Amino acid sequence: FENTKELFIAQGTATDAAVSYAGTGDRTNAGTYAVVTTTAATKAERQGSVLGGGTITNAETITVKVGTKEVSYAASAGATLTSIATGLNDQFRVNSLALTATVEANKLVIRTNNYGLASTFQVKTNDVAVGQTGIATVVNVYDTLAGIDIAGTIGGKAATGTGQTLTVKAEDTSIAGLAVKVNSSLTGAFGNIT
C-alpha cells in the first residue's frame, strides 16, 4: 500500500539534515535541485541588560503586545530574572501568545516561538534605569521586534521566503511551488532536494 501511495503523493528527499521537503506545485517537474540560502530565518527577539546578581533593583512592570493582545507582568523590587521570565511565560501561556521568556547569560530574553517577519511583538517597561531588566529602551514606549524571513534559491531559481520556508515563485515554468524548510541559522549551500 505504501508503494502505491507514493505514486500519487508528491514527496521530496533532502541530502542535508537541515532541509526538509515542504511541498510542490502542480507545475513542479521531478528532478534534483540545489538549495542555497542567502539570509537565515530568525525569530523576533529582545535581550535585556546583563544583571550580574540576577535580580532587579526596583519594582518593574513589563508589558508585551502581539497584535491587539497585551499582557503585563509586575515584578517586585529584588525579583530574580528567573521569576520574571516565569511570570511572563505564565502570561504568554494563559493569553495564547507564541512567545517565550528565558534567562540567558544573566539577561532576560523574550523571543517569538516562530520564525520570520510575520512573527512580531512589542515590549515596554516602566523602568529603564541601571539595575533593571533593560528589556526596552525608553520608559513606557513600545519597542517593536520582528523576525526575518529566509531568502535564497532552489535549483538556481529565486524563491520566496516565509519564516524558514523557501518556495519557488509561481511564475517559474519548471519548478513553481517547490518548497523546502531550512532549519539552520547558517547561510550557504544546503545540498539538494530530489
Short mmCIF file of C-alpha atoms in Angstrom, two decimals, residues 4-105:
data_model
loop_
_atom_site.label_atom_id
_atom_site.label_comp_id
_atom_site.label_asym_id
_atom_site.label_seq_id
_atom_site.Cartn_x
_atom_site.Cartn_y
_atom_site.Cartn_z
CA THR A 4 1.13 2.60 -4.32
CA LYS A 5 0.50 5.70 -2.22
CA GLU A 6 3.94 7.06 -3.14
CA LEU A 7 2.92 7.03 -6.81
CA PHE A 8 0.23 9.63 -6.12
CA ILE A 9 1.75 11.80 -3.40
CA ALA A 10 4.49 14.29 -4.17
CA GLN A 11 7.48 13.75 -1.93
CA GLY A 12 10.99 15.04 -1.61
CA THR A 13 14.24 13.86 -0.12
CA ALA A 14 16.98 16.22 1.03
CA THR A 15 20.68 15.45 1.21
CA ASP A 16 21.23 17.90 4.12
CA ALA A 17 19.70 17.17 7.53
CA ALA A 18 18.74 20.85 7.95
CA VAL A 19 16.48 20.72 4.89
CA SER A 20 13.07 19.09 4.65
CA TYR A 21 10.55 18.85 1.84
CA ALA A 22 7.61 21.26 2.36
CA GLY A 23 5.56 20.87 -0.82
CA THR A 24 5.23 21.20 -4.58
CA GLY A 25 3.03 22.99 -7.05
CA ASP A 26 1.12 21.44 -9.92
CA ARG A 27 3.87 22.60 -12.31
CA THR A 28 6.83 21.22 -10.34
CA ASN A 29 8.92 18.91 -12.50
CA ALA A 30 10.66 15.96 -10.90
CA GLY A 31 14.40 16.41 -10.54
CA THR A 32 17.27 17.25 -8.22
CA TYR A 33 17.61 20.88 -7.16
CA ALA A 34 20.30 22.65 -5.13
CA VAL A 35 19.15 24.57 -2.03
CA VAL A 36 21.07 27.77 -1.26
CA THR A 37 20.23 30.35 1.39
CA THR A 38 21.48 33.93 1.43
CA THR A 39 19.61 35.01 4.58
CA ALA A 40 18.78 32.72 7.50
CA ALA A 41 15.35 32.97 9.11
CA THR A 42 15.27 34.40 12.63
CA LYS A 43 12.79 34.74 15.44
CA ALA A 44 11.88 38.17 16.79
CA GLU A 45 13.97 38.66 19.93
CA ARG A 46 14.76 41.21 22.60
CA GLN A 47 17.66 40.73 25.00
CA GLY A 48 17.74 42.79 28.16
CA SER A 49 20.71 44.08 30.10
CA VAL A 50 23.22 41.86 31.89
CA LEU A 51 22.43 41.77 35.61
CA GLY A 52 25.39 40.23 37.42
CA GLY A 53 23.40 39.42 40.56
CA GLY A 54 20.42 38.22 38.54
CA THR A 55 17.96 40.47 40.38
CA ILE A 56 16.35 43.84 39.64
CA THR A 57 16.75 46.81 41.98
CA ASN A 58 13.32 48.47 41.73
CA ALA A 59 9.84 47.14 41.07
CA GLU A 60 9.25 46.90 37.31
CA THR A 61 6.24 46.26 35.09
CA ILE A 62 6.91 44.72 31.69
CA THR A 63 4.18 44.87 29.06
CA VAL A 64 4.25 42.76 25.90
CA LYS A 65 1.91 43.17 22.96
CA VAL A 66 1.21 40.90 19.98
CA GLY A 67 -1.28 42.39 17.54
CA THR A 68 -4.02 43.83 19.73
CA LYS A 69 -3.41 41.44 22.64
CA GLU A 70 -1.44 42.98 25.53
CA VAL A 71 -0.17 41.31 28.71
CA SER A 72 1.77 42.69 31.67
CA TYR A 73 3.84 41.26 34.47
CA ALA A 74 4.65 43.29 37.60
CA ALA A 75 7.88 42.26 39.31
CA SER A 76 8.71 43.36 42.84
CA ALA A 77 11.96 45.07 43.82
CA GLY A 78 14.63 42.39 44.21
CA ALA A 79 12.85 39.91 41.91
CA THR A 80 15.09 37.47 40.09
CA LEU A 81 15.27 37.37 36.32
CA THR A 82 14.18 33.74 36.54
CA SER A 83 11.00 34.65 38.41
CA ILE A 84 10.30 37.44 35.90
CA ALA A 85 10.73 35.02 32.98
CA THR A 86 8.40 32.54 34.70
CA GLY A 87 5.80 35.25 35.31
CA LEU A 88 5.96 36.40 31.70
CA ASN A 89 5.70 32.82 30.40
CA ASP A 90 2.60 32.27 32.55
CA GLN A 91 1.04 35.36 30.94
CA PHE A 92 2.06 34.22 27.45
CA ARG A 93 0.57 30.76 28.02
CA VAL A 94 -2.72 31.97 29.55
CA ASN A 95 -3.19 34.50 26.75
CA SER A 96 -2.09 32.16 23.92
CA LEU A 97 0.84 34.31 22.82
CA ALA A 98 3.52 32.43 20.83
CA LEU A 99 6.38 33.89 22.90
CA THR A 100 8.92 32.54 25.38
CA ALA A 101 10.90 34.36 28.07
CA THR A 102 14.21 32.91 29.24
CA VAL A 103 17.29 33.97 31.17
CA GLU A 104 20.50 33.66 29.16
CA ALA A 105 23.90 34.87 30.35
#
